[in-house]
Coordinates of C-alpha atoms and ligand atoms in Angstrom, one line a residue:
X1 CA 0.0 0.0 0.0
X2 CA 0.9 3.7 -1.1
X3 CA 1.7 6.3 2.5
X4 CA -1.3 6.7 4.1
X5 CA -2.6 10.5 2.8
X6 CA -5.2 12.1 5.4
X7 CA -8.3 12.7 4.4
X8 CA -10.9 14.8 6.7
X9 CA -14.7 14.7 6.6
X10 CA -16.4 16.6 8.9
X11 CA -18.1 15.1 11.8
X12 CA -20.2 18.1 12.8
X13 CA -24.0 18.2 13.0
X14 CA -24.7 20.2 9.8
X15 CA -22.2 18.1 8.2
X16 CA -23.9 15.1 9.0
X17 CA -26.8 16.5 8.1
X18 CA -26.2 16.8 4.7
X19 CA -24.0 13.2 4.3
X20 CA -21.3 13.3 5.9
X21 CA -21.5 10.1 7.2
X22 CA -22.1 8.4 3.8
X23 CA -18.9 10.4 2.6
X24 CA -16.9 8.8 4.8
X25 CA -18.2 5.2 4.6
X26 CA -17.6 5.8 0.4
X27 CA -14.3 7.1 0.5
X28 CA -13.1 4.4 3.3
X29 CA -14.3 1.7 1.1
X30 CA -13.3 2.9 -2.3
X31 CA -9.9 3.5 -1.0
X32 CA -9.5 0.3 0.1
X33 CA -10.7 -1.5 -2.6
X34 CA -8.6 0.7 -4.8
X35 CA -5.3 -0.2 -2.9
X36 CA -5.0 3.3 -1.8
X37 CA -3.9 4.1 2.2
X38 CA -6.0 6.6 3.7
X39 CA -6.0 8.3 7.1
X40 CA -9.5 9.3 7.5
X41 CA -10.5 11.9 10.5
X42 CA -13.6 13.5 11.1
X43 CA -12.9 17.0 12.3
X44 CA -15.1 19.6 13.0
X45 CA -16.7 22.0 10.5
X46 CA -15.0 24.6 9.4
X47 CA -18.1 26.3 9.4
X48 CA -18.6 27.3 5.4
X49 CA -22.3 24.9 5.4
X50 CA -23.0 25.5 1.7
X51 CA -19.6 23.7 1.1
X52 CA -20.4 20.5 3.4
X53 CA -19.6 18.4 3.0
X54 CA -16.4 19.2 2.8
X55 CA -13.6 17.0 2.5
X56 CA -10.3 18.2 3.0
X57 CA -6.9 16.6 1.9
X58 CA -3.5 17.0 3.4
X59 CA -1.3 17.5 1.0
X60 CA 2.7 19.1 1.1
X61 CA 1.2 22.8 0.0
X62 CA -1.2 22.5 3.2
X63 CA -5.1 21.4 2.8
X64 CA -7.4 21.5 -0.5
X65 CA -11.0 21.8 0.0
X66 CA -13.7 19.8 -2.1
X67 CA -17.1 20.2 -1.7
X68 CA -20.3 19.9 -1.7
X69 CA -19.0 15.6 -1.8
X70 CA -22.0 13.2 -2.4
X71 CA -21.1 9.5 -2.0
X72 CA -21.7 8.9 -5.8
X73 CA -18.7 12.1 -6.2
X74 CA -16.1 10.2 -4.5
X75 CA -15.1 7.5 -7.6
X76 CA -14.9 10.5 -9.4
X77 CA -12.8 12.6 -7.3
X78 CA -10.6 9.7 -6.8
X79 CA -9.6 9.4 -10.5
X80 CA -9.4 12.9 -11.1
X81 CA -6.5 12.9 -8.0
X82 CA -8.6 13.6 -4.6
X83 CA -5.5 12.1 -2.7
X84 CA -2.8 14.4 -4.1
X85 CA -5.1 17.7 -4.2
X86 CA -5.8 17.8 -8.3
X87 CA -7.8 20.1 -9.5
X88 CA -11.6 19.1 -9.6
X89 CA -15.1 20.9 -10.9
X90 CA -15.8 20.0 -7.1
X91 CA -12.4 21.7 -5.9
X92 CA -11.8 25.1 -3.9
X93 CA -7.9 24.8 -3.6
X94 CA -6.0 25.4 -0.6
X95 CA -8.7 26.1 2.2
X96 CA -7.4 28.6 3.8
X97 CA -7.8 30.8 0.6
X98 CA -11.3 30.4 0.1
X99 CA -12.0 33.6 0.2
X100 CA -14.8 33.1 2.7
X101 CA -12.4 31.9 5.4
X102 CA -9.5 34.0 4.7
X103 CA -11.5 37.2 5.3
X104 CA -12.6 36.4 8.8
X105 CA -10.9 37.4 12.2
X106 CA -10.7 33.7 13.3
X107 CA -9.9 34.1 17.6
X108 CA -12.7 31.8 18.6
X109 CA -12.9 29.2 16.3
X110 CA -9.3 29.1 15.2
X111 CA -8.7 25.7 15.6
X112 CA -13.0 24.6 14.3
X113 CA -12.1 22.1 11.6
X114 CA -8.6 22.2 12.0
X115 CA -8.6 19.4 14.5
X116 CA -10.1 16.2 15.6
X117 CA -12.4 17.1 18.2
X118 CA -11.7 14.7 20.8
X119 CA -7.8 14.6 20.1
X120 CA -6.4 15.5 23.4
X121 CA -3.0 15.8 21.3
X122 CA -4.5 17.7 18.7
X123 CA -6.1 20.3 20.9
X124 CA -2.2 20.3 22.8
X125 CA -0.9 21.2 19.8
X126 CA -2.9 24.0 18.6
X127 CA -2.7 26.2 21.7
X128 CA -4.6 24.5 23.7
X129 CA -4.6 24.5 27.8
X130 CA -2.3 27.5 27.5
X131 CA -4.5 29.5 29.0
X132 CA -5.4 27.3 32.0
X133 CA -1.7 26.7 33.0
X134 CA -1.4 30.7 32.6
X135 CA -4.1 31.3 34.7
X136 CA -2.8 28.1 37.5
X137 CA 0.4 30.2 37.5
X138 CA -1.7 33.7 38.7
X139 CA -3.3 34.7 41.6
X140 CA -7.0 34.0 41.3
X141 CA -7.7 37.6 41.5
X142 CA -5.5 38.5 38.0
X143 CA -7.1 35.9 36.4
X144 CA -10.4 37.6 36.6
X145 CA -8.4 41.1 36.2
X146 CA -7.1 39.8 32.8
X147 CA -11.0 38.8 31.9
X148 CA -12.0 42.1 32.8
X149 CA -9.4 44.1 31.0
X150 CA -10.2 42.3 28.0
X151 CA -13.5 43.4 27.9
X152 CA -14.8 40.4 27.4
X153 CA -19.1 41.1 27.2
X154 CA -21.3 38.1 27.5
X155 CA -21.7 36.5 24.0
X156 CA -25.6 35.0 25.5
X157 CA -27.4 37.9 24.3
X158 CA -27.4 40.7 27.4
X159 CA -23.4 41.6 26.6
X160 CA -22.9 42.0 30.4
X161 CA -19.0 42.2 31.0
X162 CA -17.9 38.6 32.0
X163 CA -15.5 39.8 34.2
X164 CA -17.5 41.5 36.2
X165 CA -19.7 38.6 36.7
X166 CA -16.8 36.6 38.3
X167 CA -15.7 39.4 40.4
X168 CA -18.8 39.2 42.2
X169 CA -19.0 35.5 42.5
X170 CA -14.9 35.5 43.6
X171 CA -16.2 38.3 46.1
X172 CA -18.8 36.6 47.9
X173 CA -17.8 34.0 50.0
X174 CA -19.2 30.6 49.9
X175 CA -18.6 26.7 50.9
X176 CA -20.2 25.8 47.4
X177 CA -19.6 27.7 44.4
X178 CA -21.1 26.6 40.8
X179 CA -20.3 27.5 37.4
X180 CA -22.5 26.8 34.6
X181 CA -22.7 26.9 31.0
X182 CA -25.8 28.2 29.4
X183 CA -25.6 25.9 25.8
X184 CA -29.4 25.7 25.2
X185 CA -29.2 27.7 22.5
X186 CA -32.4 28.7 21.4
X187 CA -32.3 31.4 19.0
X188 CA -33.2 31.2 15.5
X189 CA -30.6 30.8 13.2
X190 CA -28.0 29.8 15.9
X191 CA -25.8 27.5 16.1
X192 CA -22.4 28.6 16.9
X193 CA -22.5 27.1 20.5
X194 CA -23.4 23.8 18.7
X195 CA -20.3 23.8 16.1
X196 CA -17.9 24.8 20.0
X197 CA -19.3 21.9 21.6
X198 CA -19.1 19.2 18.3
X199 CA -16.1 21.1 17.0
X200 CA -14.1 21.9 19.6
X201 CA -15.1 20.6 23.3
X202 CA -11.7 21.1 24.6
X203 CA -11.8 24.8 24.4
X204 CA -15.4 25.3 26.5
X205 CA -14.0 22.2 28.9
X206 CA -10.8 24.9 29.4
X207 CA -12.7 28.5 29.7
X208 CA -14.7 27.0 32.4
X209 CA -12.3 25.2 34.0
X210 CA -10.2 28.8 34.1
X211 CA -13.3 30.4 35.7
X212 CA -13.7 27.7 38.4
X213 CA -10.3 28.4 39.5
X214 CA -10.9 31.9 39.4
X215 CA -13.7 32.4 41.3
X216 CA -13.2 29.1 43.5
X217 CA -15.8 26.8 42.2
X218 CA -15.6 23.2 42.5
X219 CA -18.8 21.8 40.5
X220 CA -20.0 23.1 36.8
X221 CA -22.4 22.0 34.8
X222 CA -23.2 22.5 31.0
X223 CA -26.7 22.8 29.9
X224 CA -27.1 21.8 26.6
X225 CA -30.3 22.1 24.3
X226 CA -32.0 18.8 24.3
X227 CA -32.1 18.8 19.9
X228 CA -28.0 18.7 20.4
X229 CA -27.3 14.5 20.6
X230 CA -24.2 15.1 19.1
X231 CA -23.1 17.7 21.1
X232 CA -23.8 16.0 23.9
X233 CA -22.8 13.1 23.4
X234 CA -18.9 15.3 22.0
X235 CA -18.8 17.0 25.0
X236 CA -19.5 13.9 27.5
X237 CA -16.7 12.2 25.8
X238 CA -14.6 15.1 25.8
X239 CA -14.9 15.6 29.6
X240 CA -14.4 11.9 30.4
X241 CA -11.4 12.4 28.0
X242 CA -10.3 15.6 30.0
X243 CA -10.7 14.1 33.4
X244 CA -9.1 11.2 32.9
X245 CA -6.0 13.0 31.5
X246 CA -5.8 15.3 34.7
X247 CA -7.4 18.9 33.3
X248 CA -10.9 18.1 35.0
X249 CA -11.2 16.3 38.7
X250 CA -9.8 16.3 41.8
X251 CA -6.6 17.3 41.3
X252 CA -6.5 20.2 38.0
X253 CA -3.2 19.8 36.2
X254 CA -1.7 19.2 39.6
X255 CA -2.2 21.9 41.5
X256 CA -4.3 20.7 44.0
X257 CA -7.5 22.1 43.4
X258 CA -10.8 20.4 42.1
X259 CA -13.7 21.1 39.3
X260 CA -16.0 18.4 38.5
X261 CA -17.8 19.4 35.3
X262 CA -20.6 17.2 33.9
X263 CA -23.3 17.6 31.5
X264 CA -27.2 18.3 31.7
X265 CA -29.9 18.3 29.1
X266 CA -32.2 21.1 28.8
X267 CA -35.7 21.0 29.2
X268 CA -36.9 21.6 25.6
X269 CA -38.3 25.1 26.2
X270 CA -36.8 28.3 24.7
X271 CA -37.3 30.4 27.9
X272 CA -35.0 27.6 29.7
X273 CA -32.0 30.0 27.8
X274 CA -33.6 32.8 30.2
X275 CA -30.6 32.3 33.1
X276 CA -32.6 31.8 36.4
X277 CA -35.1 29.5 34.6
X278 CA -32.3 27.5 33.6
X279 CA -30.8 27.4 37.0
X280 CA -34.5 26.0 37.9
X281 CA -34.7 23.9 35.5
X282 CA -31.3 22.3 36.4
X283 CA -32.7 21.9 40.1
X284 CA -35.0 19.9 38.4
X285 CA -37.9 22.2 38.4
X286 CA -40.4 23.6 35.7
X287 CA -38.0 26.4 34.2
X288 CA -39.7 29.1 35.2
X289 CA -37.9 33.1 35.2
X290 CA -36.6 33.9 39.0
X291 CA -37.2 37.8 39.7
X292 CA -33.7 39.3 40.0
X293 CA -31.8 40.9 42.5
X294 CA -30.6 38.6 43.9
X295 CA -28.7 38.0 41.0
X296 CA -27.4 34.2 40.2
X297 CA -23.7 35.8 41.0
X298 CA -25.0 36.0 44.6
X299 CA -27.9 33.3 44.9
X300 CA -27.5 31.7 41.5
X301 CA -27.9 27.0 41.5
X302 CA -29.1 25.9 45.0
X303 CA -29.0 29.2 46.6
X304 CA -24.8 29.5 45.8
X305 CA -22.6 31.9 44.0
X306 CA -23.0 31.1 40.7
X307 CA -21.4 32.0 37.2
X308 CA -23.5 31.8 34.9
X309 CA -22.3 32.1 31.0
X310 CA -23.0 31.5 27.5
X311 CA -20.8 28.7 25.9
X312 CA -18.8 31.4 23.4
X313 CA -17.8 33.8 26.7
X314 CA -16.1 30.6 28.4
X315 CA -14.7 29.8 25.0
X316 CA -13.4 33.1 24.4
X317 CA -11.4 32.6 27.7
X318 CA -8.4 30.7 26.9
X319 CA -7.2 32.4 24.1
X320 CA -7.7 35.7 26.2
X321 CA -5.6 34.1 29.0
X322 CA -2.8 32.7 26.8
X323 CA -2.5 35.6 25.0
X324 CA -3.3 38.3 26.6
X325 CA -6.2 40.8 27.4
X326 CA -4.6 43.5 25.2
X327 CA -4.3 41.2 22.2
X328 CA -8.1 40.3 22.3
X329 CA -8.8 44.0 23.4
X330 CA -7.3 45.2 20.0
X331 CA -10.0 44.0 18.3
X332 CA -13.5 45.4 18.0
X333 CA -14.7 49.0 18.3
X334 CA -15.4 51.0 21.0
X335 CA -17.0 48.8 24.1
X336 CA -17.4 46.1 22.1
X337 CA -14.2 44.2 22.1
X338 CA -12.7 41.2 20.6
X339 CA -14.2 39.4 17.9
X340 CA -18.1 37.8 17.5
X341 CA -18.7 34.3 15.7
X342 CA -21.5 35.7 13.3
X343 CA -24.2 33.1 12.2
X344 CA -25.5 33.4 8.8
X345 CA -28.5 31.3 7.8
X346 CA -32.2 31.5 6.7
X347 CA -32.6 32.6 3.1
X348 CA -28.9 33.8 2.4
X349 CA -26.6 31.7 -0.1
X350 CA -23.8 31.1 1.4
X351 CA -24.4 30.3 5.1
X352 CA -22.1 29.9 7.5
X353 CA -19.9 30.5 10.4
X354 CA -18.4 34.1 9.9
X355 CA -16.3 35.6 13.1
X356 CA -15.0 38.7 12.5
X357 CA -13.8 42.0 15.3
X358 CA -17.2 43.9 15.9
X359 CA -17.6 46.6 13.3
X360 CA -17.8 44.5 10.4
X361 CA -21.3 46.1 8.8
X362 CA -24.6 43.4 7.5
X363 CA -24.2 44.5 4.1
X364 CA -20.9 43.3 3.8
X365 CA -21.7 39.7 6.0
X366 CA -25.6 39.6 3.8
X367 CA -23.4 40.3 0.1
X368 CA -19.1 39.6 0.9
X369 CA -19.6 36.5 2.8
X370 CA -23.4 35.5 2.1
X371 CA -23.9 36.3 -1.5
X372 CA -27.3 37.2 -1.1
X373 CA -30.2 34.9 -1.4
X374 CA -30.1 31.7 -2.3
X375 CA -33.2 32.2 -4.1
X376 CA -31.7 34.9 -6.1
X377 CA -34.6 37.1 -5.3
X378 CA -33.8 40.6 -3.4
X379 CA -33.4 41.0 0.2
X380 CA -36.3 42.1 2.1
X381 CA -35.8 42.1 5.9
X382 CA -32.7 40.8 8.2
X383 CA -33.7 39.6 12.0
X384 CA -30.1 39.9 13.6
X385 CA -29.8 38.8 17.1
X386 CA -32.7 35.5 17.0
X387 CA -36.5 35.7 17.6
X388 CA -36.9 38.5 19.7
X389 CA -34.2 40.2 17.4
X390 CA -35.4 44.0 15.5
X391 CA -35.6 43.7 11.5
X392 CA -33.1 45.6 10.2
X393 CA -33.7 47.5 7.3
X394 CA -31.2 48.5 4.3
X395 CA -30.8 52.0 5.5
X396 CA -28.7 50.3 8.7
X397 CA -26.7 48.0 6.9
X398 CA -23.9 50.0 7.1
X399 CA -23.7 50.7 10.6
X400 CA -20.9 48.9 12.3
X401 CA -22.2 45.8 13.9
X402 CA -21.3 46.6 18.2
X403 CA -23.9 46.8 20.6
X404 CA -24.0 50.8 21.0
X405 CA -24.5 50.9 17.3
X406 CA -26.9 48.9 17.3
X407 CA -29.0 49.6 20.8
X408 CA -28.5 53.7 19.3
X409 CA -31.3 52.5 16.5
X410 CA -32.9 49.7 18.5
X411 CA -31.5 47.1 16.9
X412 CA -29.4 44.2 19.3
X413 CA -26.8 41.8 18.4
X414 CA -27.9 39.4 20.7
X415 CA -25.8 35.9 19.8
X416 CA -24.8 37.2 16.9
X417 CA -27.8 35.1 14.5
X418 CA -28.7 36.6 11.1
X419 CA -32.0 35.3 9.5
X420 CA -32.1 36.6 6.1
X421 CA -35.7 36.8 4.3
X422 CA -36.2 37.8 0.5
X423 CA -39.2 39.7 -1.0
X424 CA -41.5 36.8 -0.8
X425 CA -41.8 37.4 2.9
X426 CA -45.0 39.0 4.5
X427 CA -43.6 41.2 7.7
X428 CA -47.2 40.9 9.3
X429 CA -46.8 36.9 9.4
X430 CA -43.3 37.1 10.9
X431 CA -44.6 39.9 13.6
X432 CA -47.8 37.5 13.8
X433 CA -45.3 34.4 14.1
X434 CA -43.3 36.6 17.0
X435 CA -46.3 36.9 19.1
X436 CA -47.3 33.8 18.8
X437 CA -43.8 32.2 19.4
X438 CA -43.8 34.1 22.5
X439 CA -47.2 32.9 23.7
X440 CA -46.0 29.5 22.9
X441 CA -43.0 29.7 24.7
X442 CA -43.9 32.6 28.0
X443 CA -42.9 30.7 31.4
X444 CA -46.3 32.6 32.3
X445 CA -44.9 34.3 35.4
X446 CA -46.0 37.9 34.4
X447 CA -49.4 39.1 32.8
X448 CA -47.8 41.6 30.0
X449 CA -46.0 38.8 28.6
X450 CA -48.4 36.0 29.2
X451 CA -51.8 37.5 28.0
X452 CA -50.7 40.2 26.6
X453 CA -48.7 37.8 23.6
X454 CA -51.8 36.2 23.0
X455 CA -54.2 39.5 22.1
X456 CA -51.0 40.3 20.0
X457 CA -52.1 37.4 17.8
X458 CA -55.2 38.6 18.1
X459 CA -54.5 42.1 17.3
X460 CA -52.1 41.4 14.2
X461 CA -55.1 39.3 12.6
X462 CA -57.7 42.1 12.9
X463 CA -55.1 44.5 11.2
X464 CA -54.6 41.8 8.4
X465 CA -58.2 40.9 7.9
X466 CA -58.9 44.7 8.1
X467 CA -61.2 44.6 10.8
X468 CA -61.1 48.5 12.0
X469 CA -57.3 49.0 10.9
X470 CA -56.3 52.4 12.0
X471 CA -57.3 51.4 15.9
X472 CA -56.3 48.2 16.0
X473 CA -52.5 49.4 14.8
X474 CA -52.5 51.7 17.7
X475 CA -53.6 49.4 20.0
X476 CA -50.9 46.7 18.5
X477 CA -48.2 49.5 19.9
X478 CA -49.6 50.5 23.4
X479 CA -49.8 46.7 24.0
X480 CA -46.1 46.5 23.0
X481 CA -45.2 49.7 25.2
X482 CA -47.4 47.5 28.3
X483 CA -45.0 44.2 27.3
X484 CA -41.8 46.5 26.9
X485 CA -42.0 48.1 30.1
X486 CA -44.2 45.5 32.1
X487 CA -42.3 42.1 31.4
X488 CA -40.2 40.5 33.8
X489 CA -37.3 39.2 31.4
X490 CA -36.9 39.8 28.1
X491 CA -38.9 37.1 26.7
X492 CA -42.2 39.5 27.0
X493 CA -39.8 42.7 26.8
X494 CA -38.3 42.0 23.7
X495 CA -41.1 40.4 21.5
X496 CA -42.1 43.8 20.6
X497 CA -38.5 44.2 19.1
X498 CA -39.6 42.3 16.0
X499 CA -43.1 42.8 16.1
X500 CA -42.2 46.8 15.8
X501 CA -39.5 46.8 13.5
X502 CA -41.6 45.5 10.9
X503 CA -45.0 47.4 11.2
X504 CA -42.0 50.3 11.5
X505 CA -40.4 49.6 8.1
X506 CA -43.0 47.3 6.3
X507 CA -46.5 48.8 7.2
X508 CA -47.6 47.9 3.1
X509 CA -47.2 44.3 4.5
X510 CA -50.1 45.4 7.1
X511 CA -52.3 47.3 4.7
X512 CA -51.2 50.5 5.5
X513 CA -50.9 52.5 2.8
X514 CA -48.4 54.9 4.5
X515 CA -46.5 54.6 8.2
X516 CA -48.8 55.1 10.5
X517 CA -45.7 56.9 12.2
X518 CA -41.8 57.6 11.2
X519 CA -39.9 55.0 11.4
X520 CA -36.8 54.6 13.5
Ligands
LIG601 C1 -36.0 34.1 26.8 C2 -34.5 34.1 26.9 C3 -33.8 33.1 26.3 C4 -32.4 33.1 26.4 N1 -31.7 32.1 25.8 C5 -30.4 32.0 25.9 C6 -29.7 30.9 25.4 O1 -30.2 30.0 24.7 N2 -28.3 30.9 25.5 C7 -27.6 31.9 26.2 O2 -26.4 31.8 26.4 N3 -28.3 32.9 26.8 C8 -29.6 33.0 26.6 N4 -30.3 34.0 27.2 C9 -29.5 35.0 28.0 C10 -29.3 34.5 29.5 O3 -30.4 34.9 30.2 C11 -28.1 35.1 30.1 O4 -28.0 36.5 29.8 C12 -26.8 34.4 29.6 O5 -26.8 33.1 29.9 C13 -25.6 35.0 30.4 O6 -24.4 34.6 29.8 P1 -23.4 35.6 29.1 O7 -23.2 36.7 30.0 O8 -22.2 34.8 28.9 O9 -24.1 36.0 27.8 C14 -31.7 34.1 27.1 C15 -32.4 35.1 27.7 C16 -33.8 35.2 27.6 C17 -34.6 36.3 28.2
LIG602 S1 -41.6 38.0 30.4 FE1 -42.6 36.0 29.9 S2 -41.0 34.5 30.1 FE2 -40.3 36.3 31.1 S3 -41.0 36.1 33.3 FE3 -42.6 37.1 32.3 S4 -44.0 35.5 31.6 FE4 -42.0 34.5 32.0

C-alpha cells in the first residue's frame, strides 16, 4: 500500500446532516478496494455549510478543500487525483484561501475544523490548555483582572461584562460555588455554541475550567439544548477524556484544586435559555424566570454563587488568557471588544460561520460572505440577534455591527444570529409568528408577557383581515409599550422588538398604505 494520505470529513452536526456520514463510509471503502492508504479523521466544520460536506486533503502545500462531496462524487474525485489535491469541478484549492475563510478574524474558532475534536494531542498542539496553566500560575484575583481588562461582554445575548460577573462571584464568600454553561441555545438561526461543543469541546471544557479556579468553584455543569445528541454526546466524551488526562477532577493539572464538570440536558423550552429558569430547570424544576436581584452571582444553582455564562464567553477565555487581554482588546470598536462568531442562515446563499472584530457592517456579511439569497430574489428584511431580534432595514446596513451601534437605533446583536428573508416574505406573518412564538414559549410568570402575547395574535389578525385597521394598529403599539416596560425578562420585553421593526419599516405588508408613524 501507497503512505497513508489524510483525508478529513467533517463530523459536525450540519455536516452530517447533509451526508457526511455516507462520505466517509464511500471514501473508506473505495480507497481500500482501490489499494490506496487513507488516514480518515472527522474534524469539526470549518463552518462554510454550503460547502459541506467538505472533505479536505493533506497535502505538502497544506489542505485543499472539495465540496459539496456526495457518495456517488467520490469515484470520481478519486480518479481525477482527490488524494494528491488535483484540480476538480468540485475543488476550492488550498482552504485557507477560500475567500470566505480567509476574510474572517478567526480568535474563537481558530482551531473549528482544523482538529479532531476529541484529540487531546491535537487540541495540545494548537494552543490548547495555555490558557489554564497561565491562569494556575496567577493569583485567582488576575485571572479575573485579565478577563476584565479584555473586555470580554457576554456572548448569550445581554453583553454584560464577564469579568465583572466573576468578580462578584470570587467576592462573595461561599462553601459551594457553581459555574454553569448556558448551551441551550435557542435562537433562530444559531448554532455557533453547537459547532464549540461538536467542534471543539476542549476549548469550552478549558474557559470554564479557568473560571472555576478563578472564582473558587468546584462543581459546573453544562446545559445543553436537548435537539444537540451530538453535542452531547462530544462533549460527554470530551470531559471523560479531559478528566481522565488530569485537566478536570480532583486534582486540575496538579495543583491541587478540584472542578468536576458534567453535562445536563435542557428541558426543551426556549425560555429555559432565560438564566434563572435554567438554574430552575437544572434543580430539576419547571423552568420558570426567578425575579432578579438577587442575581445568580450572589444566589445563582441551589442558593450558591454562581457563574453563569454563555458557551462562546467561556470559549473566548483561553485564548484571552494565553494571549493576553490587550491582544483580544485590540480588536473590535469602541465597548465592544474582541471578535463575534456571526451566524448566517435562513434565506442567504452562502451560510455559514463568519467571526469577525465587531464593526464588520450586515451588508458586507448579507453580500461579501453570504452572496445574497439563495433564491436569487432581493433582500427584504434581516432579523439579527434570533426571535426576539429587530428587522433591520437596508438603510442600517452600514452601521458597524457593536452593541451601541446597534441599541443607538434599536437594533441588538444578541448571539450574533442573522436570518435573512427575501421579498416573498410577508412582515405581518413574521410579527404574527413573533407573538405567537412568544405565547408558545412565555414561562407565564408575568401578565404583559403572558396575556398580553396572546391579544397580539389577536390584534395582528384584525389588522390583516382589516377589521377597524387604524385602531387596531395603535392598540398593537400601546400593548407593546405594556410588554416592553411591564415584562419580567426579556422574553415579554423583547417580543415587541420584531413585532415593531416591521410594522415600523414594512406597514404595506399590514395594509397601510403609509406609516402610520416615522420609522426609527
Ligand atoms: C427568553 C430568553 C432566552 C435566552 N436564551 C439563551 C440561550 O439560549 N443561551 C444563552 O447563552 N443565553 C440565553 N439568554 C440570556 C441569558 O439569560 C443570560 O443572559 C446568559 O446566559 C448570560 O451569559 P453571558 O453573559 O455569557 O451571555 C436568554 C435570555 C432570555 C430572556
Ligand atoms: S416575560 Fe414572559 S418569560 Fe419572562 S418572566 Fe414574564 S412570563 Fe415569564
Amino acid at each position: 500500500m501507497s503512505t497513508a494520505i489524510t483525508v478529513r470529513v467533517p463530523r459536525d452536526s450540519a455536516a452530517l446532516a447533509v451526508g457526511a456520514d455516507a462520505v466517509a463510509a464511500t471514501l473508506q471503502a473505495e480507497c481500500a478496494r482501490r489499494g490506496l492508504a487513507l488516514n480518515l479523521v472527522r474534524n469539526g466544520s470549518r463552518g462554510l455549510f454550503w460547502l459541506e460536506p467538505l472533505v479536505e486533503v493533506s497535502t505538502s502545500a497544506g489542505r485543499v478543500a472539495y465540496g459539496p462531496v456526495t457518495p456517488e462524487d467520490v469515484p470520481g474525485l478519486l480518479d481525477a487525483g482527490l488524494l494528491q489535491g488535483a484540480p476538480h469541478a468540485l475543488g476550492h484549492g488550498p482552504t485557507e484561501q477560500i475567500p470566505y475563510l480567509a476574510k474572517q478574524e478567526r480568535l474563537c474558532f481558530a482551531r473549528m475544523g482544523l482538529t479532531d475534536p476529541l484529540s487531546l494531542a491535537d487540541y495540545e498542539a494548537h494552543e490548547g490548555w495555555a490558557g489554564l496553566r497561565r491562569a494556575l500560575a496567577m493569583p485567582d484575583a488576575a485571572v479575573v483582572d485579565e478577563v476584565l481588562q479584555s473586555g470580554l461582554r457576554g456572548r448569550g445575548g445581554a453583553a454584560f461584562p464577564t469579568g465583572i460577573k466573576w468578580k462578584t462571584v470570587m467576592n462573595t464568600p461561599s462553601a459551594q460555588k457553581y459555574i454553569v454553561c448556558n448551551a441551550d441555545e435557542g435562537d433562530s438561526g444559531t448554532y455557533s455554541d453547537r459547532m464549540t461543543m461538536e467542534g471543539d469541546p476542549y476549548m469550552l471544557i478549558e474557559g470554564m475550567t479557568i473560571a472555576a479556579l478563578a472564582v473558587g468553584a468546584t462543581r459546573g455543569y453544562v446545559y445543553v439544548r436537548s435537539e444537540y445528541p451530538h453535542a452531547i454526546a462530544t462533549l460527554n466524551d470530551a470531559i471523560a477524556r479531559a478528566e481522565a488526562a488530569g485537566f478536570l477532577g480532583s486534582d486540575v493539572l496538579g495543583s491541587g484544586r478540584a472542578f468536576h464538570l458534567q453535562v445536563r440536558k435542557a428541558a426543551g423550552a426556549y425560555v429555559c435559555g432565560e438564566e434563572t429558569a435554567l438554574l430552575e430547570s437544572l434543580e430539576g424544576k419547571r423552568g420558570i424566570v426567578r425575579a432578579k436581584p438577587p442575581l445568580p452571582a450572589i444566589e445563582g444553582l441551589f442558593g450558591q454563587p454562581t457563574v453563569i455564562n454563555n458557551v462562546i464567553s467561556f470559549a473566548s477565555v483561553p485564548l484571552i488568557l494565553a494571549r493576553g487581554a490587550a491582544h483580544y482588546r485590540d480588536y473590535g470598536v469602541g465597548r465592544s471588544m474582541g471578535t463575534l462568531p456571526i451566524q448566517l442562515a435562513g434565506n442567504v446563499k452562502r451560510g455559514g460561520l463568519v467571526e469577525k472584530a465587531f464593526g464588520v457592517t450586515l451588508r458586507e456579511l448579507l453580500y461579501d460572505f453570504g452572496g445574497g439569497t439563495a433564491s436569487g430574489r432581493p433582500i427584504k428584511a434581516v432579523q439579527v440577534g434570533g426571535p426576539l431580534g429587530t428587522y433591520v432595514p437596508e438603510s442600517k446596513w452600514d452601521v458597524p455591527l457593536d452593541y451601541e451601534a446597534y441599541a443607538a437605533f434599536g437594533g441588538v446583536v444578541g448571539h450574533g444570529g442573522i436570518v435573512v428573508h427575501d421579498d416573498t416574505a410577508d412582515m405581518a406573518k413574521l410579527a404574527r409568528y413573533a407573538m405567537e412564538f412568544c405565547a408558545i414559549e412565555s414561562c407565564g410568570k408575568c401578565t404583559p408577557c403572558r396575556i398580553g402575547s396572546t391579544r397580539g395574535v389577536e390584534v395582528i389578525d384584525r389588522i390583516t383581515a382589516n377589521v377597524n385597521r387604524p385602531a387596531q394598529v395603535k392598540l398593537l403599539r400601546d400593548l407593546c409599550d405594556t410588554m416592553l416596560a411591564g415584562s419580567l425578562c426579556a422574553m415579554g420585553g423583547m417580543t415587541p422588538y420584531p413585532v415593531l421593526s416591521a410594522l415600523d419599516h414594512y406597514p404595506e405588508d399590514f395594509g397601510l398604505a403609509t406609516p402610520d408613524r416615522a420609522a426609527a
